[in-house]
mmCIF file of C-alpha atoms and ligand atoms in Angstrom:
data_model
loop_
_atom_site.group_PDB
_atom_site.id
_atom_site.type_symbol
_atom_site.label_atom_id
_atom_site.label_comp_id
_atom_site.label_asym_id
_atom_site.label_seq_id
_atom_site.Cartn_x
_atom_site.Cartn_y
_atom_site.Cartn_z
ATOM 1 C CA MET A 1 -4.761 26.636 2.950
ATOM 2 C CA SER A 2 -1.906 26.666 4.913
ATOM 3 C CA ALA A 3 1.430 28.031 3.672
ATOM 4 C CA ALA A 4 2.973 24.638 3.806
ATOM 5 C CA LEU A 5 0.682 23.759 0.743
ATOM 6 C CA ALA A 6 0.911 26.391 -1.430
ATOM 7 C CA PHE A 7 3.103 24.036 -3.698
ATOM 8 C CA PRO A 8 3.228 24.836 -7.420
ATOM 9 C CA THR A 9 1.046 22.231 -8.959
ATOM 10 C CA SER A 10 2.488 21.787 -12.459
ATOM 11 C CA ALA A 11 1.618 19.091 -14.711
ATOM 12 C CA PRO A 12 -2.055 19.321 -14.551
ATOM 13 C CA PRO A 13 -4.746 16.385 -15.700
ATOM 14 C CA ILE A 14 -6.843 16.943 -17.857
ATOM 15 C CA ARG A 15 -9.727 16.081 -15.677
ATOM 16 C CA SER A 16 -12.966 18.309 -15.654
ATOM 17 C CA GLU A 17 -14.832 17.237 -12.890
ATOM 18 C CA GLY A 18 -14.614 15.441 -9.194
ATOM 19 C CA ILE A 19 -11.790 14.918 -6.817
ATOM 20 C CA TYR A 20 -9.496 12.239 -7.935
ATOM 21 C CA LEU A 21 -7.801 10.089 -5.326
ATOM 22 C CA ASN A 22 -7.423 6.869 -6.968
ATOM 23 C CA SER A 23 -3.793 7.416 -8.400
ATOM 24 C CA ALA A 24 -2.689 4.116 -6.666
ATOM 25 C CA THR A 25 -5.152 2.671 -9.372
ATOM 26 C CA ALA A 26 -4.439 4.637 -12.341
ATOM 27 C CA GLY A 27 -2.762 8.237 -12.205
ATOM 28 C CA LEU A 28 -4.235 10.822 -14.478
ATOM 29 C CA PRO A 29 -2.048 11.566 -17.638
ATOM 30 C CA THR A 30 -0.999 14.889 -18.630
ATOM 31 C CA ALA A 31 -1.528 16.391 -21.863
ATOM 32 C CA ALA A 32 1.934 15.425 -23.111
ATOM 33 C CA VAL A 33 1.217 11.540 -22.381
ATOM 34 C CA LEU A 34 -2.018 12.177 -24.956
ATOM 35 C CA ASP A 35 -0.299 13.990 -27.277
ATOM 36 C CA ALA A 36 2.437 11.282 -27.596
ATOM 37 C CA MET A 37 0.125 8.163 -27.851
ATOM 38 C CA VAL A 38 -2.483 9.911 -30.082
ATOM 39 C CA GLY A 39 -0.261 11.549 -32.601
ATOM 40 C CA HIS A 40 1.597 8.356 -32.922
ATOM 41 C CA LEU A 41 -1.901 6.450 -33.397
ATOM 42 C CA TRP A 42 -2.413 8.901 -36.299
ATOM 43 C CA ARG A 43 1.040 8.181 -38.045
ATOM 44 C CA GLU A 44 0.301 4.704 -37.797
ATOM 45 C CA ALA A 45 -2.949 4.989 -39.892
ATOM 46 C CA GLU A 46 -1.330 7.595 -42.243
ATOM 47 C CA ILE A 47 1.774 5.688 -43.074
ATOM 48 C CA GLY A 48 1.571 2.471 -41.594
ATOM 49 C CA PRO A 49 2.915 1.275 -38.250
ATOM 50 C CA ALA A 50 6.190 -0.005 -39.145
ATOM 51 C CA GLU A 51 6.971 3.357 -40.842
ATOM 52 C CA ALA A 52 5.833 5.430 -37.936
ATOM 53 C CA ALA A 53 8.068 3.155 -35.430
ATOM 54 C CA ALA A 54 10.851 4.019 -37.707
ATOM 55 C CA GLU A 55 9.918 7.558 -38.053
ATOM 56 C CA GLN A 56 9.665 7.826 -34.152
ATOM 57 C CA ALA A 57 13.009 5.428 -33.560
ATOM 58 C CA GLU A 58 14.705 8.454 -31.734
ATOM 59 C CA ARG A 59 11.709 8.940 -29.228
ATOM 60 C CA LEU A 60 11.035 5.411 -28.786
ATOM 61 C CA HIS A 61 14.734 4.915 -27.775
ATOM 62 C CA ALA A 62 14.249 7.880 -25.530
ATOM 63 C CA ALA A 63 11.700 6.093 -23.261
ATOM 64 C CA TYR A 64 14.331 3.244 -22.234
ATOM 65 C CA ARG A 65 16.669 6.295 -21.625
ATOM 66 C CA ALA A 66 14.350 8.204 -19.542
ATOM 67 C CA ALA A 67 13.258 5.118 -17.721
ATOM 68 C CA ALA A 68 16.849 4.247 -16.927
ATOM 69 C CA ARG A 69 17.354 7.733 -15.758
ATOM 70 C CA LEU A 70 14.485 7.535 -13.455
ATOM 71 C CA LEU A 71 15.429 4.579 -11.747
ATOM 72 C CA GLY A 72 19.207 4.953 -11.909
ATOM 73 C CA ALA A 73 20.031 2.078 -14.564
ATOM 74 C CA ALA A 74 21.555 1.515 -17.598
ATOM 75 C CA GLU A 75 19.501 1.723 -20.853
ATOM 76 C CA ASP A 76 20.583 -2.140 -21.736
ATOM 77 C CA GLU A 77 18.715 -3.147 -18.227
ATOM 78 C CA ILE A 78 15.416 -1.816 -19.406
ATOM 79 C CA ALA A 79 12.544 -3.342 -20.713
ATOM 80 C CA LEU A 80 9.239 -2.270 -21.183
ATOM 81 C CA LEU A 81 6.272 -4.671 -20.873
ATOM 82 C CA GLU A 82 2.614 -4.504 -20.984
ATOM 83 C CA SER A 83 2.059 -4.717 -17.052
ATOM 84 C CA GLY A 84 3.323 -4.796 -13.607
ATOM 85 C CA ASN A 85 2.188 -8.491 -13.393
ATOM 86 C CA ARG A 86 3.832 -9.252 -16.867
ATOM 87 C CA ALA A 87 6.991 -7.841 -15.526
ATOM 88 C CA LEU A 88 7.059 -9.950 -12.438
ATOM 89 C CA GLN A 89 6.341 -12.971 -14.286
ATOM 90 C CA ALA A 90 9.265 -12.271 -16.629
ATOM 91 C CA ALA A 91 11.555 -11.693 -13.684
ATOM 92 C CA ILE A 92 10.368 -14.479 -11.575
ATOM 93 C CA GLY A 93 10.199 -16.933 -14.146
ATOM 94 C CA ALA A 94 13.911 -16.213 -15.084
ATOM 95 C CA VAL A 95 15.175 -17.384 -11.628
ATOM 96 C CA PRO A 96 16.029 -21.108 -11.947
ATOM 97 C CA LEU A 97 13.774 -22.196 -8.804
ATOM 98 C CA ALA A 98 13.802 -25.882 -8.185
ATOM 99 C CA PRO A 99 11.736 -28.176 -5.691
ATOM 100 C CA GLY A 100 12.862 -27.470 -2.083
ATOM 101 C CA ASP A 101 14.131 -24.181 -2.945
ATOM 102 C CA ARG A 102 13.011 -21.117 -0.230
ATOM 103 C CA VAL A 103 11.641 -17.573 -1.428
ATOM 104 C CA LEU A 104 11.062 -15.306 1.133
ATOM 105 C CA VAL A 105 8.325 -12.559 0.722
ATOM 106 C CA THR A 106 7.380 -9.461 2.573
ATOM 107 C CA ARG A 107 4.148 -9.880 5.008
ATOM 108 C CA ALA A 108 2.716 -7.360 2.813
ATOM 109 C CA GLU A 109 3.570 -9.151 -0.629
ATOM 110 C CA TRP A 110 1.293 -8.428 -3.726
ATOM 111 C CA GLY A 111 -1.346 -10.989 -4.022
ATOM 112 C CA GLY A 112 -0.532 -11.279 -7.795
ATOM 113 C CA SER A 113 3.158 -12.306 -6.906
ATOM 114 C CA LEU A 114 2.065 -15.040 -4.392
ATOM 115 C CA ALA A 115 -0.336 -16.283 -7.003
ATOM 116 C CA MET A 116 2.345 -16.510 -9.556
ATOM 117 C CA LEU A 117 4.691 -18.637 -6.634
ATOM 118 C CA SER A 118 1.571 -20.932 -6.027
ATOM 119 C CA GLY A 119 2.342 -22.140 -9.634
ATOM 120 C CA LEU A 120 5.559 -23.495 -8.732
ATOM 121 C CA ARG A 121 5.763 -26.954 -7.073
ATOM 122 C CA GLY A 122 7.632 -27.528 -4.148
ATOM 123 C CA VAL A 123 8.932 -24.064 -3.597
ATOM 124 C CA SER A 124 8.479 -23.052 -0.016
ATOM 125 C CA VAL A 125 7.166 -19.483 0.361
ATOM 126 C CA GLU A 126 8.007 -18.122 3.589
ATOM 127 C CA PRO A 127 7.225 -14.500 4.904
ATOM 128 C CA LEU A 128 9.622 -12.309 6.323
ATOM 129 C CA PRO A 129 8.728 -11.465 9.990
ATOM 130 C CA THR A 130 7.469 -8.021 11.313
ATOM 131 C CA GLN A 131 7.200 -6.092 14.387
ATOM 132 C CA PRO A 132 3.511 -5.676 16.039
ATOM 133 C CA ASP A 133 3.146 -2.337 13.768
ATOM 134 C CA GLY A 134 3.606 -3.936 10.599
ATOM 135 C CA THR A 135 7.118 -2.716 9.993
ATOM 136 C CA LEU A 136 9.479 -5.439 8.785
ATOM 137 C CA ASP A 137 11.521 -6.962 12.042
ATOM 138 C CA LEU A 138 15.016 -6.823 10.099
ATOM 139 C CA ALA A 139 16.811 -8.673 13.404
ATOM 140 C CA ALA A 140 14.445 -11.399 13.399
ATOM 141 C CA ALA A 141 14.614 -11.445 9.403
ATOM 142 C CA ARG A 142 18.661 -11.421 9.824
ATOM 143 C CA ALA A 143 18.148 -14.223 12.356
ATOM 144 C CA MET A 144 16.145 -16.733 10.107
ATOM 145 C CA PRO A 145 18.092 -19.467 8.862
ATOM 146 C CA ASN A 146 18.935 -18.839 5.105
ATOM 147 C CA GLY A 147 19.786 -22.385 3.601
ATOM 148 C CA ARG A 148 18.113 -22.754 0.093
ATOM 149 C CA VAL A 149 16.627 -19.300 -0.165
ATOM 150 C CA ARG A 150 16.901 -18.540 -3.704
ATOM 151 C CA LEU A 151 15.099 -15.496 -4.127
ATOM 152 C CA VAL A 152 13.932 -12.565 -1.817
ATOM 153 C CA LEU A 153 10.648 -10.956 -3.257
ATOM 154 C CA ALA A 154 9.654 -7.861 -1.670
ATOM 155 C CA THR A 155 7.081 -5.462 -2.354
ATOM 156 C CA TRP A 156 8.333 -1.728 -1.423
ATOM 157 C CA CYS A 157 4.932 -0.221 -1.155
ATOM 158 C CA PRO A 158 2.076 -2.480 -0.607
ATOM 159 C CA ALA A 159 -1.433 -1.745 -2.752
ATOM 160 C CA ALA A 160 -3.770 -1.599 0.317
ATOM 161 C CA ASN A 161 -1.640 -0.520 2.970
ATOM 162 C CA GLY A 162 0.467 2.933 3.714
ATOM 163 C CA LEU A 163 3.697 0.829 4.637
ATOM 164 C CA VAL A 164 6.835 1.708 3.088
ATOM 165 C CA ASN A 165 9.212 -1.584 3.355
ATOM 166 C CA PRO A 166 12.720 -0.829 3.932
ATOM 167 C CA ALA A 167 13.907 -2.091 0.392
ATOM 168 C CA ALA A 168 17.445 -1.516 0.695
ATOM 169 C CA GLU A 169 17.726 -3.426 3.880
ATOM 170 C CA ILE A 170 16.125 -6.277 2.494
ATOM 171 C CA GLY A 171 18.286 -6.092 -0.365
ATOM 172 C CA ALA A 172 20.956 -6.384 2.119
ATOM 173 C CA LEU A 173 19.328 -9.585 3.538
ATOM 174 C CA ALA A 174 19.042 -11.006 0.394
ATOM 175 C CA ARG A 175 22.676 -10.571 -0.582
ATOM 176 C CA GLU A 176 23.718 -11.998 2.558
ATOM 177 C CA ALA A 177 21.597 -15.140 1.767
ATOM 178 C CA GLY A 178 23.467 -15.544 -1.721
ATOM 179 C CA ALA A 179 19.877 -15.101 -3.053
ATOM 180 C CA PHE A 180 18.269 -13.154 -6.256
ATOM 181 C CA PHE A 181 16.426 -9.747 -5.024
ATOM 182 C CA ILE A 182 13.480 -8.786 -7.003
ATOM 183 C CA LEU A 183 11.679 -5.833 -5.820
ATOM 184 C CA ASP A 184 8.065 -5.013 -6.698
ATOM 185 C CA ALA A 185 8.147 -1.323 -7.007
ATOM 186 C CA CYS A 186 4.689 -0.752 -8.722
ATOM 187 C CA GLN A 187 3.343 1.413 -6.213
ATOM 188 C CA ALA A 188 6.681 3.113 -5.232
ATOM 189 C CA VAL A 189 8.247 4.602 -8.743
ATOM 190 C CA GLY A 190 6.505 8.022 -9.405
ATOM 191 C CA GLN A 191 6.082 8.632 -5.875
ATOM 192 C CA MET A 192 9.322 8.576 -4.344
ATOM 193 C CA PRO A 193 12.982 8.695 -5.554
ATOM 194 C CA VAL A 194 14.217 5.490 -6.917
ATOM 195 C CA ASP A 195 17.984 4.246 -7.442
ATOM 196 C CA VAL A 196 18.555 0.236 -8.089
ATOM 197 C CA ARG A 197 22.332 0.846 -7.334
ATOM 198 C CA ALA A 198 21.585 1.936 -3.872
ATOM 199 C CA LEU A 199 18.786 -0.723 -3.782
ATOM 200 C CA ALA A 200 20.891 -3.664 -4.895
ATOM 201 C CA CYS A 201 18.125 -5.450 -6.506
ATOM 202 C CA ASP A 202 18.317 -7.584 -9.261
ATOM 203 C CA ALA A 203 15.146 -6.748 -10.787
ATOM 204 C CA LEU A 204 12.607 -3.913 -10.273
ATOM 205 C CA VAL A 205 9.234 -3.810 -11.644
ATOM 206 C CA ALA A 206 6.958 -0.617 -11.941
ATOM 207 C CA SER A 207 3.379 0.007 -13.433
ATOM 208 C CA GLY A 208 3.476 2.550 -15.966
ATOM 209 C CA ARG A 209 -0.186 3.872 -15.300
ATOM 210 C CA LYS A 210 -0.024 4.332 -11.415
ATOM 211 C CA TRP A 211 2.070 7.195 -9.761
ATOM 212 C CA LEU A 212 4.007 7.574 -13.141
ATOM 213 C CA ARG A 213 0.650 8.724 -14.824
ATOM 214 C CA GLY A 214 1.623 6.793 -18.007
ATOM 215 C CA PRO A 215 -0.812 4.721 -20.008
ATOM 216 C CA ARG A 216 -2.676 1.629 -19.242
ATOM 217 C CA GLY A 217 -0.930 -1.525 -20.431
ATOM 218 C CA THR A 218 2.938 -0.159 -19.734
ATOM 219 C CA ALA A 219 5.239 -1.248 -17.263
ATOM 220 C CA ILE A 220 9.174 -0.860 -16.675
ATOM 221 C CA LEU A 221 11.407 -4.109 -16.008
ATOM 222 C CA TYR A 222 14.899 -3.453 -14.730
ATOM 223 C CA ALA A 223 16.974 -6.115 -14.874
ATOM 224 C CA SER A 224 20.579 -5.708 -13.671
ATOM 225 C CA ARG A 225 23.373 -6.917 -15.688
ATOM 226 C CA ARG A 226 24.210 -9.537 -13.215
ATOM 227 C CA PHE A 227 20.535 -10.820 -13.101
ATOM 228 C CA LEU A 228 20.774 -10.988 -16.880
ATOM 229 C CA GLY A 229 24.305 -12.899 -16.706
ATOM 230 C CA GLN A 230 23.085 -15.379 -13.996
ATOM 231 C CA THR A 231 19.405 -16.165 -15.500
ATOM 232 C CA ALA A 232 17.946 -17.335 -18.582
ATOM 233 C CA THR A 233 14.487 -16.086 -20.382
ATOM 234 C CA PRO A 234 12.463 -19.256 -20.319
ATOM 235 C CA MET A 235 10.428 -18.332 -23.270
ATOM 236 C CA PRO A 236 11.975 -15.639 -25.593
ATOM 237 C CA ASP A 237 10.273 -14.935 -28.894
ATOM 238 C CA GLN A 238 12.019 -14.153 -32.261
ATOM 239 C CA PHE A 239 12.743 -10.606 -30.817
ATOM 240 C CA GLY A 240 14.113 -11.833 -27.352
ATOM 241 C CA ALA A 241 16.659 -14.227 -28.758
ATOM 242 C CA ALA A 242 18.499 -13.897 -32.296
ATOM 243 C CA TRP A 243 18.780 -16.829 -34.687
ATOM 244 C CA ASP A 244 21.955 -17.542 -36.226
ATOM 245 C CA GLY A 245 20.624 -20.118 -38.949
ATOM 246 C CA ARG A 246 21.359 -23.028 -36.520
ATOM 247 C CA GLY A 247 19.923 -21.965 -33.078
ATOM 248 C CA TRP A 248 18.721 -19.275 -30.890
ATOM 249 C CA THR A 249 20.923 -17.026 -28.487
ATOM 250 C CA PRO A 250 18.863 -14.625 -25.932
ATOM 251 C CA ARG A 251 19.383 -10.931 -26.350
ATOM 252 C CA PRO A 252 22.447 -9.759 -24.049
ATOM 253 C CA ASP A 253 20.089 -6.945 -22.620
ATOM 254 C CA ALA A 254 16.973 -6.384 -20.867
ATOM 255 C CA ARG A 255 15.075 -6.573 -23.687
ATOM 256 C CA ARG A 256 15.087 -10.154 -24.231
ATOM 257 C CA PHE A 257 11.942 -10.118 -21.797
ATOM 258 C CA GLU A 258 9.767 -8.279 -24.185
ATOM 259 C CA THR A 259 7.905 -9.344 -27.178
ATOM 260 C CA GLY A 260 8.438 -8.388 -30.944
ATOM 261 C CA GLU A 261 5.070 -6.782 -30.948
ATOM 262 C CA ALA A 262 3.767 -3.998 -28.564
ATOM 263 C CA SER A 263 1.810 -0.898 -28.055
ATOM 264 C CA PHE A 264 4.218 1.424 -29.652
ATOM 265 C CA ALA A 265 2.112 4.653 -28.725
ATOM 266 C CA GLY A 266 1.899 3.154 -25.302
ATOM 267 C CA ARG A 267 5.702 2.969 -25.111
ATOM 268 C CA LEU A 268 5.895 6.878 -26.308
ATOM 269 C CA GLY A 269 3.395 7.678 -23.888
ATOM 270 C CA LEU A 270 5.135 6.134 -21.266
ATOM 271 C CA GLY A 271 8.221 7.872 -22.097
ATOM 272 C CA ALA A 272 6.563 11.024 -21.743
ATOM 273 C CA ALA A 273 5.292 10.321 -18.482
ATOM 274 C CA ILE A 274 8.425 9.533 -17.245
ATOM 275 C CA GLU A 275 9.907 12.667 -18.839
ATOM 276 C CA GLY A 276 7.002 14.677 -16.753
ATOM 277 C CA ALA A 277 7.945 12.753 -13.427
ATOM 278 C CA LEU A 278 11.747 13.793 -14.182
ATOM 279 C CA ALA A 279 10.953 17.281 -14.775
ATOM 280 C CA PHE A 280 8.710 17.533 -11.816
ATOM 281 C CA GLY A 281 11.507 15.967 -9.731
ATOM 282 C CA PRO A 282 11.076 12.717 -7.630
ATOM 283 C CA GLU A 283 12.028 14.503 -4.400
ATOM 284 C CA ARG A 284 9.596 16.979 -5.051
ATOM 285 C CA LEU A 285 7.114 14.310 -6.202
ATOM 286 C CA GLN A 286 7.388 12.727 -2.811
ATOM 287 C CA ALA A 287 7.359 15.654 -0.339
ATOM 288 C CA ARG A 288 4.259 16.852 -2.286
ATOM 289 C CA ILE A 289 2.430 13.245 -1.850
ATOM 290 C CA ALA A 290 3.602 12.849 1.508
ATOM 291 C CA GLN A 291 2.147 15.879 2.638
ATOM 292 C CA LEU A 292 -1.298 15.438 1.231
ATOM 293 C CA ALA A 293 -1.506 11.920 2.316
ATOM 294 C CA ALA A 294 -0.535 12.948 5.629
ATOM 295 C CA LEU A 295 -3.452 15.757 5.465
ATOM 296 C CA MET A 296 -5.869 12.865 4.485
ATOM 297 C CA ARG A 297 -4.613 10.312 6.831
ATOM 298 C CA ASP A 298 -4.644 12.824 10.002
ATOM 299 C CA GLY A 299 -8.204 14.274 8.962
ATOM 300 C CA LEU A 300 -9.686 10.744 8.708
ATOM 301 C CA ARG A 301 -8.041 9.430 12.042
ATOM 302 C CA ALA A 302 -9.890 12.552 13.580
ATOM 303 C CA LEU A 303 -13.134 11.474 12.388
ATOM 304 C CA PRO A 304 -15.875 9.425 14.301
ATOM 305 C CA GLY A 305 -16.643 6.098 12.624
ATOM 306 C CA VAL A 306 -13.553 5.967 10.649
ATOM 307 C CA GLN A 307 -10.562 3.258 11.196
ATOM 308 C CA VAL A 308 -7.070 4.124 9.419
ATOM 309 C CA HIS A 309 -5.298 1.031 8.778
ATOM 310 C CA ASP A 310 -2.064 2.149 7.672
ATOM 311 C CA ALA A 311 0.526 0.098 9.420
ATOM 312 C CA GLY A 312 4.373 0.906 9.999
ATOM 313 C CA SER A 313 6.631 3.516 10.699
ATOM 314 C CA ALA A 314 7.624 4.813 7.218
ATOM 315 C CA LEU A 315 4.371 5.598 5.198
ATOM 316 C CA SER A 316 3.522 6.172 1.541
ATOM 317 C CA GLY A 317 1.035 8.376 -0.518
ATOM 318 C CA ILE A 318 -1.614 5.325 0.199
ATOM 319 C CA VAL A 319 -4.119 5.892 2.804
ATOM 320 C CA SER A 320 -6.152 2.580 3.870
ATOM 321 C CA PHE A 321 -9.134 3.206 5.992
ATOM 322 C CA THR A 322 -12.758 1.484 6.457
ATOM 323 C CA LEU A 323 -15.892 3.107 7.964
ATOM 324 C CA ASP A 324 -17.476 1.267 10.934
ATOM 325 C CA GLY A 325 -20.624 -0.776 9.647
ATOM 326 C CA MET A 326 -20.176 -0.026 5.963
ATOM 327 C CA ALA A 327 -18.627 -2.518 3.278
ATOM 328 C CA ALA A 328 -15.838 -1.020 1.222
ATOM 329 C CA GLY A 329 -17.632 -1.074 -1.995
ATOM 330 C CA ALA A 330 -20.674 0.507 -0.675
ATOM 331 C CA ALA A 331 -18.608 3.258 0.670
ATOM 332 C CA GLN A 332 -16.873 3.801 -2.510
ATOM 333 C CA GLU A 333 -20.050 4.082 -4.379
ATOM 334 C CA ALA A 334 -21.648 6.441 -2.364
ATOM 335 C CA LEU A 335 -18.278 8.324 -2.507
ATOM 336 C CA ARG A 336 -18.302 8.321 -6.001
ATOM 337 C CA GLN A 337 -21.972 9.793 -6.088
ATOM 338 C CA ALA A 338 -20.469 12.474 -4.166
ATOM 339 C CA GLY A 339 -17.592 13.173 -6.602
ATOM 340 C CA VAL A 340 -14.533 11.673 -4.940
ATOM 341 C CA SER A 341 -12.884 8.714 -6.655
ATOM 342 C CA LEU A 342 -10.920 6.222 -4.671
ATOM 343 C CA ALA A 343 -10.719 2.340 -4.699
ATOM 344 C CA ALA A 344 -12.066 -0.561 -2.126
ATOM 345 C CA ARG A 345 -9.702 -3.494 -2.292
ATOM 346 C CA GLY A 346 -10.279 -6.962 -1.237
ATOM 347 C CA ALA A 347 -7.714 -9.551 0.748
ATOM 348 C CA ALA A 348 -6.825 -10.709 -2.719
ATOM 349 C CA TYR A 349 -4.553 -7.663 -2.863
ATOM 350 C CA ALA A 350 -2.141 -8.778 -0.366
ATOM 351 C CA PRO A 351 -3.690 -11.872 1.605
ATOM 352 C CA LEU A 352 -0.777 -12.261 4.117
ATOM 353 C CA ASP A 353 -0.864 -8.548 4.908
ATOM 354 C CA MET A 354 -4.761 -8.091 5.395
ATOM 355 C CA ALA A 355 -5.227 -11.324 7.488
ATOM 356 C CA ALA A 356 -2.505 -9.845 10.014
ATOM 357 C CA ARG A 357 -4.533 -6.759 10.102
ATOM 358 C CA GLY A 358 -7.614 -8.579 10.397
ATOM 359 C CA LEU A 359 -8.999 -6.932 7.538
ATOM 360 C CA ALA A 360 -11.250 -8.629 4.436
ATOM 361 C CA GLU A 361 -11.134 -5.127 3.021
ATOM 362 C CA VAL A 362 -10.447 -1.739 2.857
ATOM 363 C CA LEU A 363 -10.698 1.740 1.307
ATOM 364 C CA ARG A 364 -7.672 3.363 -0.612
ATOM 365 C CA ALA A 365 -7.073 7.041 -1.264
ATOM 366 C CA ALA A 366 -4.103 7.859 -3.205
ATOM 367 C CA PRO A 367 -3.466 11.862 -3.570
ATOM 368 C CA HIS A 368 -1.138 12.818 -6.421
ATOM 369 C CA VAL A 369 0.741 16.209 -7.020
ATOM 370 C CA PHE A 370 -2.271 17.826 -8.978
ATOM 371 C CA ASN A 371 -4.466 17.247 -5.723
ATOM 372 C CA SER A 372 -4.919 20.413 -3.580
ATOM 373 C CA GLY A 373 -5.410 20.670 -0.133
ATOM 374 C CA ALA A 374 -8.923 21.937 -0.545
ATOM 375 C CA GLU A 375 -9.625 18.613 -2.176
ATOM 376 C CA ILE A 376 -8.617 16.816 0.405
ATOM 377 C CA ALA A 377 -10.614 18.811 2.799
ATOM 378 C CA ALA A 378 -13.569 18.595 0.775
ATOM 379 C CA ALA A 379 -13.109 14.697 0.539
ATOM 380 C CA LEU A 380 -12.973 14.656 4.042
ATOM 381 C CA ASP A 381 -15.920 16.260 4.533
ATOM 382 C CA ALA A 382 -17.665 13.653 2.101
ATOM 383 C CA VAL A 383 -16.321 10.670 4.316
ATOM 384 C CA ALA A 384 -17.554 12.320 7.367
ATOM 385 C CA ARG A 385 -21.165 12.923 6.031
ATOM 386 C CA LEU A 386 -21.257 9.150 4.794
ATOM 387 C CA ALA A 387 -19.720 7.996 8.404
ATOM 388 C CA THR A 388 -22.440 10.002 10.521
ATOM 389 C CA ARG A 389 -25.120 9.156 8.146
ATOM 390 C CA ARG A 390 -24.862 5.733 9.790
HETATM 391 C C1 PLP B 1 -0.637 -2.988 -9.095
HETATM 392 C C2 PLP B 1 0.246 -3.663 -8.576
HETATM 393 C C3 PLP B 1 1.123 -4.565 -9.343
HETATM 394 C C4 PLP B 1 0.877 -5.203 -10.643
HETATM 395 O O1 PLP B 1 0.828 -4.205 -11.593
HETATM 396 P P1 PLP B 1 -0.364 -4.068 -12.975
HETATM 397 O O2 PLP B 1 0.299 -3.115 -13.637
HETATM 398 O O3 PLP B 1 -1.614 -3.770 -12.394
HETATM 399 O O4 PLP B 1 0.079 -5.576 -13.410
HETATM 400 C C5 PLP B 1 2.042 -5.256 -8.326
HETATM 401 N N1 PLP B 1 2.525 -5.080 -7.305
HETATM 402 C C6 PLP B 1 1.707 -4.036 -6.604
HETATM 403 C C7 PLP B 1 2.173 -3.702 -5.293
HETATM 404 C C8 PLP B 1 0.816 -3.237 -7.159
HETATM 405 O O5 PLP B 1 0.061 -2.326 -6.591
#
């Protein structure tokens, strides 16, 4: 292993077998995350869920504080929800979109968001222009007419492409158009530093289970005070809105997007995961993940029968590739049997981007800080064996 890779690997996972390169699907939680969750589940059973929540009030509160610190937000701008898609539904659903309004999206936009927008009648969804290599074409984007652009929705790091979109620049574009800016950071938070003030986003969404290594069924929604002041929650519950004896008033804070019921164990686990990411340091996370991803990407590029499909000039910890003449699902299964975990992703994850790259599906490798250079080398060997077996 080169000296450059002698990086201290803290916060090891509990994993006992195989090479796990699937953190873009779900990162492996640390013992601290499991302890926070399991401990709380035991307390719920011992004294009752409401009683356990009261006992853990300070730690539950700390999860919001940690999320705010991670994103550079204020605590009242944080909601904890059940998934990235739920958080996107909440944020997009809060924007008052009327027939005739336009929504600009990135070419690499998340399929789930495109599905959500498809349910809004009369709203025109338009991709921002890209350069031939897949990078956003900012000059062409600025030249687009911006009449009736109500919302700019951007996927920072797409799910099946190593591309990193210029989130802050897209935010500036949205501001010039007088539009709301919602940033899908589901594949960004936990693998790079995030500062919502610098991004100037109205709302930002992060999955808990991916790069943050939190529990399944958790997500962070950041909603700026400006966004909260200018939008309404379409359907709050009795937690999201207050009853004064005559009518309902939405909560002033971002928690108006939550419902009264939630997995409190999940929130505590997410809090522990965020504290782990903060302790490791977002800059160190980014440096280490980029180093491992580059090792994987360069290694794959050197293999015959393997095509790397990451587009653009700035790249994330996601490595997308295909094997000549082999379906992604079959390759994923063969690699799993060889002890290597990664994902196979079809066009639905990012339909516009997959079509533009001429792809129906890709394999996706996503190393995290708990991986080693030796594991990347062994995974590359497994891919090479599979590619030459054909
Ligand atoms: C995973 C993902 C989502 C949705 O997050 P869930 O927590 O799975 O609902 C949204 N956008 C992108 C880019 C993703 O990769």
